[in-house]
XYZ file of C-alpha atoms in Angstrom:
687
model
C 11.272 -280.172 87.853
C 9.617 -278.791 84.727
C 11.346 -275.697 83.375
C 9.527 -272.424 84.003
C 11.537 -270.643 81.308
C 9.563 -270.961 78.063
C 10.907 -270.448 74.537
C 9.523 -266.904 74.514
C 11.346 -266.168 77.743
C 14.609 -267.521 76.287
C 14.132 -265.281 73.264
C 13.987 -262.286 75.573
C 17.096 -263.391 77.384
C 19.015 -263.973 74.139
C 17.774 -261.052 72.073
C 16.721 -258.338 74.522
C 19.284 -258.669 77.312
C 22.267 -260.355 75.640
C 23.412 -257.256 73.675
C 24.122 -255.441 76.957
C 24.978 -258.414 79.201
C 26.785 -261.765 78.890
C 25.120 -264.785 80.489
C 27.663 -266.548 82.776
C 25.503 -268.879 84.908
C 21.856 -269.901 85.305
C 19.672 -272.111 87.477
C 16.040 -272.799 88.336
C 15.117 -273.206 92.010
C 12.164 -273.825 94.256
C 12.263 -272.334 97.724
C 9.919 -270.541 100.143
C 7.142 -272.317 98.227
C 7.852 -270.568 94.933
C 9.642 -271.381 91.680
C 12.138 -268.919 90.304
C 14.788 -268.741 87.590
C 18.087 -266.907 88.180
C 20.917 -266.009 85.831
C 24.150 -264.128 86.322
C 24.827 -261.402 83.796
C 28.186 -259.743 83.179
C 27.525 -256.111 82.154
C 28.996 -254.622 78.999
C 31.524 -251.801 79.235
C 28.797 -249.329 78.326
C 26.540 -250.535 81.143
C 29.440 -250.577 83.634
C 30.498 -247.041 82.740
C 26.942 -245.716 82.907
C 25.885 -247.285 86.204
C 29.170 -248.033 87.970
C 28.608 -251.804 88.002
C 31.825 -253.678 88.735
C 30.333 -257.132 89.399
C 27.782 -259.390 87.777
C 24.081 -258.544 87.985
C 21.461 -261.158 88.962
C 18.465 -261.612 86.660
C 15.341 -263.302 88.050
C 12.273 -264.608 86.278
C 9.083 -265.485 88.153
C 6.315 -267.217 86.127
C 3.449 -266.028 88.344
C 0.918 -263.447 87.195
C 0.136 -262.507 90.808
C 3.225 -261.406 92.692
C 3.711 -262.051 96.404
C 6.424 -261.126 98.886
C 7.799 -264.669 98.825
C 9.247 -263.991 95.359
C 11.388 -261.264 96.919
C 12.231 -263.541 99.848
C 13.437 -266.184 97.388
C 15.425 -263.520 95.532
C 17.132 -262.332 98.739
C 17.919 -265.867 99.884
C 19.488 -266.802 96.540
C 21.551 -263.609 96.523
C 22.857 -264.282 100.032
C 24.099 -267.802 99.277
C 26.831 -269.234 97.006
C 27.530 -268.867 94.178
C 25.945 -265.389 94.117
C 27.098 -264.129 97.524
C 30.217 -262.000 97.113
C 30.030 -262.311 93.323
C 27.137 -260.023 92.414
C 26.520 -256.312 92.832
C 24.729 -256.189 96.212
C 22.502 -253.225 95.419
C 20.582 -254.206 92.288
C 18.706 -257.067 90.601
C 16.729 -257.406 87.357
C 13.307 -258.970 87.819
C 10.998 -260.219 85.077
C 7.416 -261.439 85.491
C 4.208 -261.717 83.426
C 2.347 -259.837 86.182
C 0.380 -256.954 84.657
C 1.039 -254.697 87.646
C 4.776 -255.503 87.835
C 6.128 -251.921 88.009
C 3.496 -250.817 90.528
C 4.052 -253.860 92.756
C 7.848 -253.505 92.716
C 7.590 -249.776 93.453
C 5.367 -250.421 96.468
C 7.574 -253.235 97.739
C 10.832 -251.262 97.509
C 9.267 -248.220 99.195
C 8.381 -250.446 102.150
C 11.849 -252.056 102.170
C 14.061 -249.038 101.620
C 17.289 -250.728 102.713
C 16.859 -253.549 100.217
C 18.511 -253.807 96.841
C 17.004 -251.883 93.946
C 14.714 -254.229 92.001
C 14.487 -253.228 88.330
C 11.180 -254.486 86.873
C 11.306 -255.788 83.288
C 7.847 -256.348 81.880
C 7.075 -258.255 78.690
C 6.398 -254.942 76.973
C 9.802 -253.584 78.013
C 11.644 -256.720 76.908
C 9.863 -256.731 73.554
C 11.024 -253.155 73.035
C 14.598 -254.096 74.029
C 14.870 -256.590 71.150
C 14.874 -253.809 68.562
C 16.191 -250.951 70.706
C 19.183 -251.439 73.014
C 18.437 -248.089 74.659
C 15.134 -249.461 75.954
C 16.983 -251.669 78.453
C 19.351 -248.888 79.483
C 16.414 -246.539 79.974
C 14.552 -249.175 82.022
C 17.546 -249.456 84.349
C 17.878 -245.672 84.518
C 14.199 -245.362 85.337
C 14.647 -247.410 88.498
C 18.163 -246.432 89.598
C 18.216 -242.724 88.837
C 14.876 -242.090 90.552
C 15.709 -243.795 93.835
C 17.722 -241.749 96.314
C 20.229 -244.197 97.767
C 21.808 -241.446 99.880
C 18.654 -240.582 101.817
C 18.625 -243.378 104.379
C 18.402 -242.331 108.028
C 17.683 -245.591 109.883
C 20.319 -247.973 111.308
C 21.715 -250.305 108.655
C 20.571 -253.887 109.148
C 22.778 -255.399 106.435
C 26.235 -254.899 104.954
C 24.743 -253.696 101.696
C 25.095 -249.974 102.477
C 27.611 -250.193 105.349
C 30.847 -248.266 104.816
C 33.918 -247.668 106.956
C 34.174 -248.372 110.707
C 36.121 -251.597 110.087
C 38.671 -250.822 112.813
C 36.097 -250.178 115.548
C 33.985 -253.189 114.552
C 37.084 -255.411 114.608
C 38.160 -254.043 118.004
C 34.750 -254.656 119.606
C 34.502 -258.152 118.098
C 37.983 -258.946 119.424
C 37.001 -257.701 122.895
C 33.924 -259.943 122.893
C 36.000 -262.956 121.917
C 38.241 -262.220 124.904
C 35.216 -261.702 127.179
C 36.121 -258.032 127.562
C 33.646 -255.153 127.603
C 33.304 -252.289 125.121
C 31.718 -248.845 125.223
C 30.815 -247.056 121.994
C 29.948 -243.359 122.142
C 29.368 -240.616 119.621
C 27.133 -237.786 118.517
C 23.620 -238.434 117.296
C 23.336 -239.829 113.775
C 26.967 -240.926 113.479
C 25.959 -244.544 112.886
C 26.428 -246.070 116.345
C 23.483 -248.455 116.096
C 24.583 -249.472 112.594
C 27.963 -250.412 114.079
C 26.261 -252.470 116.796
C 24.229 -254.342 114.184
C 27.396 -254.927 112.171
C 29.084 -256.312 115.304
C 26.094 -258.622 115.789
C 26.401 -259.923 112.229
C 30.146 -260.448 112.594
C 29.704 -262.383 115.859
C 26.877 -264.437 114.400
C 29.187 -265.604 111.626
C 31.522 -267.180 114.211
C 28.740 -269.564 115.352
C 30.303 -269.365 118.811
C 28.927 -266.152 120.273
C 25.253 -265.329 120.771
C 24.237 -261.682 121.041
C 21.327 -260.112 122.906
C 20.544 -256.469 122.107
C 18.418 -254.200 124.296
C 17.329 -250.781 123.049
C 17.227 -248.999 126.384
C 15.141 -246.068 125.179
C 12.221 -248.420 124.496
C 9.602 -248.031 127.188
C 9.517 -251.687 128.403
C 13.302 -251.568 128.974
C 13.707 -248.146 130.543
C 10.640 -248.665 132.752
C 12.076 -251.971 134.006
C 13.577 -252.234 137.425
C 16.976 -253.791 138.030
C 15.358 -257.193 138.714
C 12.932 -256.879 135.785
C 15.811 -256.379 133.366
C 17.718 -259.308 134.871
C 14.642 -261.480 134.232
C 14.574 -260.317 130.609
C 18.214 -261.334 130.230
C 17.444 -264.803 131.639
C 14.566 -265.190 129.181
C 16.835 -264.238 126.273
C 19.510 -266.688 127.432
C 16.888 -269.446 127.611
C 15.802 -268.634 124.072
C 19.361 -268.497 122.737
C 20.564 -271.750 124.295
C 17.361 -273.760 124.551
C 17.231 -273.760 128.368
C 14.510 -272.925 130.896
C 16.132 -271.107 133.787
C 13.206 -268.690 134.008
C 11.214 -271.363 135.832
C 13.713 -271.089 138.713
C 12.563 -267.555 139.429
C 10.171 -268.054 142.330
C 10.832 -265.179 144.727
C 12.747 -267.305 147.211
C 16.134 -266.622 145.616
C 17.902 -263.525 144.384
C 17.276 -263.254 140.679
C 20.955 -262.629 139.957
C 21.773 -266.049 141.429
C 19.497 -267.501 138.748
C 21.197 -265.341 136.130
C 24.576 -266.605 137.312
C 23.407 -270.203 136.870
C 22.080 -269.422 133.397
C 25.428 -267.942 132.363
C 27.406 -270.831 133.814
C 25.171 -273.256 131.907
C 26.107 -271.770 128.531
C 27.475 -274.710 126.483
C 31.215 -275.280 126.301
C 33.025 -273.100 123.712
C 29.954 -270.839 123.480
C 29.676 -267.280 124.794
C 27.118 -264.526 124.980
C 27.468 -260.784 124.446
C 24.757 -258.511 125.838
C 24.455 -255.151 124.066
C 22.781 -252.120 125.643
C 22.035 -249.414 123.084
C 21.095 -245.923 124.370
C 22.612 -246.836 127.746
C 21.857 -243.371 129.195
C 18.197 -244.350 129.638
C 19.035 -246.947 132.312
C 21.711 -244.956 134.145
C 22.033 -242.249 136.823
C 21.834 -239.655 134.021
C 18.595 -241.062 132.603
C 16.511 -238.227 131.101
C 13.225 -240.042 131.846
C 13.578 -242.659 134.599
C 14.979 -241.404 137.944
C 14.743 -244.858 139.549
C 17.795 -245.957 137.540
C 19.966 -243.650 139.644
C 19.840 -246.382 142.266
C 19.059 -249.483 140.209
C 22.045 -248.794 137.953
C 24.503 -249.460 140.798
C 22.839 -252.725 141.849
C 22.452 -253.891 138.261
C 26.063 -253.388 137.191
C 27.572 -254.523 140.489
C 25.727 -257.812 139.988
C 26.680 -258.119 136.300
C 30.321 -257.376 137.080
C 30.296 -259.999 139.830
C 28.918 -262.592 137.375
C 31.507 -261.705 134.744
C 34.303 -261.899 137.326
C 33.331 -265.507 138.071
C 32.491 -266.635 134.539
C 34.181 -265.580 131.304
C 31.300 -266.722 129.094
C 29.666 -263.279 129.149
C 30.661 -259.798 128.018
C 28.890 -256.479 127.543
C 28.776 -253.694 124.978
C 27.169 -250.371 125.886
C 26.430 -247.594 123.440
C 25.191 -244.029 123.704
C 25.983 -240.343 123.408
C 27.219 -239.681 126.927
C 30.262 -241.671 128.135
C 29.688 -240.627 131.748
C 28.484 -244.144 132.593
C 31.965 -245.453 131.785
C 34.336 -242.620 132.615
C 32.994 -241.249 135.921
C 34.460 -243.080 138.896
C 31.710 -242.301 141.409
C 28.035 -241.285 141.515
C 26.015 -239.655 144.261
C 24.422 -242.114 146.654
C 20.621 -241.997 146.698
C 20.557 -243.797 150.044
C 22.971 -241.669 152.056
C 22.823 -237.919 151.342
C 26.213 -236.308 150.846
C 27.934 -239.607 150.133
C 29.054 -241.137 146.856
C 29.231 -244.704 145.624
C 31.746 -246.283 143.291
C 30.621 -246.647 139.668
C 30.788 -250.410 138.960
C 31.264 -249.719 135.217
C 34.319 -247.521 135.746
C 37.543 -248.940 134.268
C 35.999 -252.228 133.088
C 35.088 -250.985 129.579
C 37.301 -250.323 126.580
C 35.834 -247.049 125.315
C 35.612 -245.996 121.665
C 34.359 -242.753 120.147
C 32.654 -242.850 116.774
C 33.698 -239.935 114.596
C 33.157 -239.289 110.902
C 34.079 -241.667 108.119
C 37.660 -241.451 106.918
C 38.219 -239.837 103.527
C 38.746 -243.064 101.604
C 35.550 -244.643 103.025
C 33.600 -241.511 102.121
C 34.993 -241.580 98.597
C 33.995 -245.214 98.127
C 30.497 -244.626 99.502
C 29.793 -241.514 97.420
C 31.142 -243.042 94.219
C 29.285 -246.326 94.756
C 25.854 -244.832 95.378
C 26.394 -241.894 93.046
C 27.204 -244.123 90.076
C 23.947 -246.033 90.536
C 22.010 -242.763 90.627
C 23.700 -241.284 87.584
C 25.825 -238.915 89.678
C 29.540 -238.865 88.922
C 31.393 -236.979 91.648
C 34.819 -235.553 90.857
C 37.488 -236.441 93.418
C 37.804 -232.756 94.324
C 34.053 -232.549 94.909
C 34.079 -235.508 97.314
C 37.120 -234.133 99.131
C 35.294 -230.817 99.515
C 32.294 -232.581 101.036
C 34.688 -234.296 103.434
C 36.135 -230.928 104.452
C 32.674 -229.455 105.009
C 31.080 -232.344 106.894
C 34.073 -234.067 108.464
C 32.937 -237.442 107.158
C 29.790 -237.305 109.330
C 27.806 -240.085 107.630
C 24.324 -238.591 107.832
C 25.318 -235.026 106.928
C 27.501 -236.253 104.058
C 24.751 -238.468 102.632
C 22.134 -235.751 102.947
C 24.463 -233.303 101.196
C 24.709 -235.718 98.256
C 20.941 -236.268 98.412
C 20.437 -232.502 98.182
C 22.295 -232.396 94.867
C 20.331 -235.379 93.558
C 17.026 -233.598 94.199
C 18.301 -230.272 92.918
C 19.328 -231.876 89.622
C 15.933 -233.568 89.444
C 14.206 -230.206 89.843
C 16.390 -228.798 87.047
C 15.541 -231.787 84.815
C 19.235 -232.386 84.248
C 20.003 -235.505 82.166
C 21.860 -238.386 83.812
C 24.653 -239.349 84.146
C 25.658 -235.914 85.467
C 29.151 -234.823 86.437
C 29.247 -233.111 89.837
C 32.295 -230.864 89.977
C 33.872 -228.945 92.824
C 32.409 -225.734 91.406
C 28.890 -227.216 91.320
C 29.182 -228.454 94.906
C 30.741 -225.306 96.378
C 28.345 -222.934 94.593
C 25.459 -224.583 96.444
C 26.918 -224.124 99.948
C 24.299 -221.697 101.251
C 21.333 -223.563 99.759
C 22.657 -226.889 101.050
C 23.358 -225.519 104.527
C 19.804 -224.205 104.750
C 18.515 -227.714 104.056
C 20.815 -229.333 106.632
C 20.543 -226.744 109.409
C 18.008 -228.733 111.425
C 20.260 -231.803 111.348
C 23.227 -229.706 112.520
C 21.152 -228.599 115.483
C 20.453 -232.246 116.277
C 24.179 -233.000 116.113
C 25.178 -230.390 118.726
C 22.050 -230.471 120.910
C 23.535 -233.157 123.153
C 26.709 -231.100 123.677
C 24.648 -228.081 124.695
C 22.717 -230.124 127.251
C 25.412 -232.450 128.589
C 28.547 -230.311 128.379
C 27.514 -226.636 128.484
C 31.073 -225.404 129.100
C 32.315 -227.202 126.006
C 29.364 -225.833 124.047
C 30.522 -222.344 125.035
C 33.952 -223.243 123.663
C 32.301 -224.234 120.380
C 30.622 -220.817 120.237
C 33.939 -219.077 120.870
C 35.630 -221.005 118.077
C 32.658 -220.458 115.749
C 32.979 -216.712 116.346
C 36.561 -216.892 115.050
C 38.142 -216.236 118.446
C 40.849 -218.859 118.051
C 43.176 -217.103 120.466
C 40.566 -217.075 123.228
C 39.742 -220.694 122.441
C 43.408 -221.689 122.699
C 43.864 -219.733 125.928
C 40.764 -221.158 127.610
C 41.560 -224.781 126.736
C 44.636 -225.246 128.859
C 43.670 -228.813 129.747
C 42.586 -231.688 127.565
C 39.518 -232.084 129.791
C 38.271 -228.633 128.745
C 37.377 -229.846 125.255
C 37.603 -233.602 125.699
C 34.165 -234.503 124.377
C 33.926 -232.081 121.468
C 37.335 -233.343 120.351
C 36.584 -237.035 120.886
C 33.269 -236.653 119.055
C 35.159 -235.266 116.071
C 33.651 -231.764 116.193
C 36.931 -229.897 116.642
C 40.600 -230.577 116.155
C 43.195 -228.963 118.387
C 46.371 -230.958 118.684
C 49.683 -229.715 119.973
C 51.493 -227.827 117.254
C 48.316 -227.061 115.315
C 45.558 -224.464 115.124
C 42.124 -225.116 116.610
C 39.520 -225.706 113.907
C 36.103 -227.164 113.270
C 36.248 -230.585 111.666
C 32.655 -230.081 110.516
C 32.546 -226.487 109.215
C 28.811 -226.664 108.530
C 28.311 -226.963 112.304
C 30.371 -223.806 112.712
C 28.099 -221.982 110.285
C 25.041 -223.333 112.090
C 26.337 -222.055 115.440
C 27.072 -218.624 113.986
C 23.454 -218.416 112.863
C 21.806 -220.099 115.851
C 23.895 -218.279 118.461
C 24.219 -214.975 116.619
C 22.783 -212.861 119.430
C 24.867 -214.525 122.153
C 28.059 -214.245 120.099
C 27.354 -210.606 119.256
C 26.683 -209.829 122.920
C 29.968 -211.393 123.983
C 31.881 -209.379 121.389
C 30.209 -206.134 122.416
C 31.012 -206.782 126.067
C 34.691 -207.422 125.318
C 35.312 -204.622 122.817
C 32.666 -201.981 123.508
C 35.135 -199.168 124.246
C 38.221 -197.767 122.570
C 40.151 -198.378 125.785
C 39.323 -202.119 125.763
C 40.362 -202.403 122.118
C 43.619 -200.566 122.697
C 44.430 -202.742 125.709
C 43.789 -205.883 123.626
C 45.997 -204.625 120.774
C 48.808 -203.721 123.168
C 48.793 -207.244 124.633
C 48.708 -208.847 121.190
C 51.531 -206.763 119.735
C 53.829 -207.342 122.705
C 53.188 -211.091 122.615
C 53.733 -211.093 118.827
C 57.175 -209.482 119.083
C 58.281 -211.688 121.984
C 57.144 -214.895 120.303
C 58.643 -214.082 116.903
C 62.026 -213.446 118.508
C 61.752 -216.545 120.718
C 60.883 -218.858 117.811
C 63.565 -217.480 115.503
C 66.300 -217.640 118.160
C 65.295 -221.143 119.297
C 65.573 -222.434 115.753
C 68.919 -220.697 115.275
C 70.294 -222.425 118.375
C 69.071 -225.765 117.033
C 70.709 -225.125 113.691
C 67.384 -225.330 111.825
C 65.605 -223.047 109.367
C 65.165 -219.429 110.517
C 62.925 -216.826 108.958
C 64.835 -213.700 110.109
C 68.551 -213.128 109.479
C 68.886 -211.974 113.086
C 66.661 -210.774 115.856
C 67.656 -207.235 114.936
C 65.863 -207.729 111.607
C 62.560 -207.427 113.450
C 62.224 -203.809 114.491
C 60.207 -204.465 117.618
C 59.930 -200.797 118.530
C 58.161 -200.176 115.217
C 55.925 -203.213 115.494
C 54.542 -202.040 118.841
C 53.307 -198.889 117.123
C 50.754 -200.931 115.171
C 47.674 -198.698 114.726
C 44.205 -199.618 115.958
C 41.698 -200.245 113.185
C 38.311 -198.508 113.095
C 37.727 -198.009 109.356
C 38.773 -199.227 105.916
C 41.499 -196.579 105.693
C 42.973 -197.484 109.077
C 42.769 -201.168 108.081
C 44.984 -200.399 105.053
C 47.447 -198.589 107.302
C 47.474 -201.539 109.711
C 48.097 -204.088 106.944
C 50.890 -202.032 105.381
C 52.504 -201.497 108.785
C 52.322 -205.151 109.830
C 53.609 -206.364 106.470
C 56.496 -203.880 106.475
C 57.789 -204.680 109.960
C 56.864 -208.372 110.410
C 56.671 -210.033 106.975
C 59.123 -208.039 104.815
C 62.134 -208.892 107.042
C 61.357 -212.547 106.260
C 61.081 -211.760 102.546
C 64.581 -210.236 102.659
C 65.956 -213.181 104.633
C 64.550 -215.743 102.217
C 65.697 -213.958 99.068
C 64.149 -214.305 95.637
C 60.408 -214.842 95.870
C 60.330 -214.222 99.611
C 57.883 -215.970 101.934
C 55.316 -216.774 99.246
C 57.760 -218.867 97.207
C 59.740 -220.449 100.022
C 59.112 -224.192 100.075
C 61.320 -224.411 103.162
C 59.196 -221.936 105.116
C 56.041 -223.734 103.972
C 57.326 -227.151 105.081
C 59.268 -226.154 108.223
C 56.763 -223.682 109.685
C 53.474 -224.379 107.889
C 51.154 -222.714 110.421
C 53.217 -219.518 110.652
C 53.554 -219.542 106.859
C 49.757 -219.595 106.611
C 49.496 -216.657 109.050
C 52.110 -214.642 107.119
C 50.288 -215.346 103.857
C 47.089 -214.044 105.469
C 48.832 -210.716 106.086
C 50.253 -210.639 102.550
C 46.958 -211.504 100.911
C 44.829 -208.965 102.775
C 47.462 -206.300 102.215
C 47.740 -207.001 98.481
C 43.971 -207.058 97.976
C 43.264 -203.849 99.867
C 46.398 -201.861 99.008
C 47.194 -202.810 95.394
C 45.235 -201.793 92.319
C 45.941 -205.055 90.480
C 46.391 -208.558 91.861
C 46.909 -211.934 90.215
C 44.485 -214.866 90.250
C 46.471 -216.691 92.961
C 46.027 -213.782 95.350
C 42.308 -213.619 94.573
C 42.011 -217.348 95.248
C 43.846 -217.017 98.579
C 41.652 -214.040 99.477
C 38.472 -216.055 98.993
C 39.933 -218.819 101.136
C 40.793 -216.419 103.983
C 37.355 -214.807 103.807
C 35.830 -218.254 104.314
C 38.101 -218.940 107.294
C 37.675 -215.507 108.887
C 34.208 -214.292 107.889
C 32.346 -217.360 106.660
C 32.829 -216.140 103.099
C 31.275 -212.688 103.578
C 32.998 -209.546 102.325
C 34.609 -207.551 105.120
C 32.608 -204.422 104.329
C 29.396 -206.435 104.765
C 30.363 -207.616 108.262
C 29.340 -205.487 111.206
C 32.483 -203.822 112.617
C 34.284 -205.877 109.964
C 37.468 -203.823 109.686
C 38.276 -204.117 113.389
C 37.398 -207.827 113.207
C 39.877 -208.120 110.337
C 42.599 -206.784 112.618
C 41.598 -209.221 115.345
C 41.620 -212.200 112.955
C 45.038 -211.325 111.559
C 46.619 -210.697 114.953
C 44.990 -213.678 116.656
C 46.048 -216.096 113.908
C 49.625 -214.836 114.147
C 49.505 -215.239 117.935
C 48.115 -218.790 117.916
C 50.320 -219.839 114.977
C 53.398 -218.825 116.948
C 52.233 -220.799 120.013
C 51.766 -223.854 117.801
C 55.172 -223.541 116.139
C 56.969 -222.846 119.431
C 55.424 -225.987 120.953
C 57.069 -228.054 118.185
C 60.537 -226.541 118.648
């Protein structure tokens, strides 16, 4: 085959690209009816540091003056096969062509294929400039990478290129399929469920032993199908997958599931099939659009379960928001009023809940994409994003995207270092941008589990004591915990795992929350009764915890129970103003915290590593009292106290100053007392 790389082209490669890259391999190929040259380039340290490249970069040259999509098809095929596969950076490729409209064509192509790798166009003019100016090549790469927003991708991921985390769940589902067991995958909207299903499909395809058939049940042809219609679709897909023709046996004289059984039994030896139903709610008794599935669902899954019981060549994966289809044991019968029928899906699915990415996966994702966009995130900045968004993939990516666009608007040069201060200073602006997505995240909870949504509102309002009291059973908050919205384990405080959702609820449900608070505390008598209950419980629990630990021979925070002057503590004043708040804080510190300071000696509670490690939740509650008291009762405070104060304001008042919060001083008393109360319950449960 005659070489397509002319002497001029070699001059570009040697003189324009070589100063920044080292040529390690090259080849000319002809495929998909096009000729193309490919080389592997090892980036210089400068290029690696600037763009975060850790692997070699592919360089392609196409000799055609009129570009067509097949050039990109050839590029993708070469990148997906040895020796490039696994060796190159999967997100970027350099592409050279004599086409006069190269940049325009590449821009249009990549906009239509947003999940594809970034193609960096190198025209003859650009390469000529690179011979005398090394910055011309760097700027050409910047021009393509730093403009494209790799974070802003909202569709399911169809390749591994941008897929991060979820390895454990993918492996578990793949293992279930290999064993002919069924899996259910559930999670909030936009947590990446469909991306996981597509990843499972790719992993099973690589085995060459398991075929997969995926139905998107929200699509009209699927959800409008009857039980028999959907069975016929499955038969057609099995025929296509295994080269059979069982559909011709459907003639109306036999039950269609008998034909389906024969099609499954005819699957070749050592081969299996996995049928995946995404958005399973749409063909279930809880379908929001198709009531006929209330009855067809039972027939459909009874028949599928019967087939699977007889033949282990088939398994199922279902996916959706609502796990009711798997975890409810019975549904109402549509044939016999007042009767129920057993759910054929109950207990035959291994159920998984998709929560946010873990911290390490989020770090890798943010660093990887950020480096290619000229955004260098400090570790503290990424960890802060994790704290705010709980690893929720869409919210986390959109938060990073927000900073990309904000820096663009400011005309900030790249690379740009994104620090914790830069990220945290933008909280309110960023939340305003993401508020609509937060509403989408919790909308399903509000509709499907209204009682649990009310619990979210209670926790968002800061009523952690009420939340803890009202959630006596795991079932009370099962879904909001499994979805990763809240965390409330034994021996810990209840908290939002995605604080931005908390802030959204405070805004969206402001009137309802305010009404509830007014109803509960609208008279002095109600407030006094609440304070009396809290103070009595506080004294009892402090004495119980201290004495229990003494009997166990472990760390105690009072020298004796007599150190706590309970008769003084019960005289805690009710707060109705800033002055009475100061009196309350001084009183509580004097009779609850200071006895611990005396017991612990030099440095007291604040400097006791033993208190911090042995009773971390109570330590945090004591430090809340100390911090508020020092801020509001001392003329001068150190920077550590100011830092703690800001942290407690975020926890208790969403960062607002107490004087700016309606009825803020009484709410301060409630927050302090409630956190002490719940902290003691948590610590006692661990004793």
